[in-house]
Amino acid sequence: MDPAPLLPRPRLSQSVLLFLWALLNCVLGLSAQGPGEWTPWVSWTRCSSSCGRGVSVRSRRCLRLPGEEPCWGDSHEYRLCQLPDCPPGAVPFRDLQCALYNGRRVLGTQKTYQWVPFYGAPSQCDLNCLAEGHTFYHSFGRVLDGTACSPGAQGICVAGRCLSAGCDGLLGSGALEDRCGRCGGANDSCLFVQRVFRDAGAFAGYWNVTLIPEGARHIRVAHRSRNHLALMGGDGRYVLNGDWAFSPPGTYEAAGTHVVYTRDPGPEETLRAAGPTSDDLLLQVLLQEPNPGIEFEFWLPRERYSPFQARAQALGWPLRQPQPREVEPQPPAAPAVSPAQTPPLAPDPCPPCPDTRGRAHRLLHYCASDFAFQARVLGRHRQAQETRYEVRIQLVYKNRTPLRAHEYVWAPGRCPCPMLAPHQDYLLAVQRLVSPDGTQDRLLLPHAGYARPWSPAEDSRIRLTARRCPV
């Protein structure tokens, strides 16, 4: 006798299992803990527009058992969709929506009107339409999703709100590119190059300052003198201030990016470019007087840093011109001291500072501070039993009250801990100190407080610390 064939076991669907689990909870009187669970996202809808910019949406549902909290997050996501430009003469999307009410009685009277968009109303994402030939407008509710907030603006109306797309393409996400060009990154895939070129030069003419390699981003060059910055492309042709001819301030195209060149009567001269550069650039200076120092900085992908170092060292020779000109002589250098005459080093009058490393120290001082910012130290001055730093604020992470571009930071003692070096960038957590009579209002860096040299890694750590402070 043949054995009976085995029948496949019935498989319960997910919805049935959820029902049984809910029923068991009700019977046993149990209460679920925590939030519910989202279903998978459905597919993105078609673009709301047939040309130009529009909006695509996707959604998901929250599955909650009895006693569970609502799901965390959004039930809808909106992304920007970019289609080919609309043909010339195409009617804008907002105009079409206003035109739907042409010839219709909408104000409770027998009169009808022709409607056109009105952009002077408070809410950009309401369908505000002006009656042609009259001095009043009417709001017909919200505009359709995907309508531009205003002509030429980047914002898009979604559910009555004007939203901008982040670097991830999602509207309202707030996602930004880091200094390396990565969306939502933490500046950890590139390195920050920041130096000061102090070569004085032996004659007037063009001198190499640095190579700006392919892939550089957020380029900034600045100096204050009668000398002129010059920029040469990878093909050997000057982009600006070449061949003894001065270029006017303005925007220049070079290596796939726009270089903004400014020169003030101060005289302060700057070069700025967002990048990334598609080719190498050579930064030079046309010396006409002794060089007081040229500051330059840019961000570079990690894999390009070592080749940049090797190539930059090969550019230590000046590019001589056919007819060099005299440079004003500098004060003579102090005579060299022979090894036998070298005086012994004086002991450091300041004792060593306590160890201020570690996550706990950062968290303690950041959360207890009134201000946290990135700043460059411009100068240091000892006054009585205090030390005053002049700083230039570059990036603010936390502030109780507004900060100026230039501030003074005070530290107790003539040997403050930690000691800040001039011309260096630091991350500082400081407190506001107001005297009882209100005559002094200072930014105070506490003894052994948080003051660390700026770096991409420390920048990421301080941003993470900001989320962990108790409310």
Tab-separated table of C-alpha atoms in Angstrom, residues 94 117-124 128-130 137 149-151:
chain	number	residue	atom	x	y	z
A	94	ARG	CA	0.162	78.802	-12.132
A	117	PRO	CA	-1.548	85.115	-11.129
A	118	PHE	CA	-0.962	87.669	-8.362
A	119	TYR	CA	2.388	87.438	-6.536
A	120	GLY	CA	1.914	90.177	-3.932
A	121	ALA	CA	-0.087	88.095	-1.446
A	122	PRO	CA	1.473	86.801	1.805
A	123	SER	CA	1.238	83.075	1.037
A	124	GLN	CA	3.224	81.990	-2.009
A	128	ASN	CA	-3.910	84.063	-5.589
A	129	CYS	CA	-5.344	85.412	-8.842
A	130	LEU	CA	-5.853	89.007	-9.936
A	137	TYR	CA	-7.390	89.554	-6.219
A	149	CYS	CA	6.642	79.386	-5.349
A	150	SER	CA	7.377	82.481	-7.456
A	151	PRO	CA	8.824	83.198	-10.910
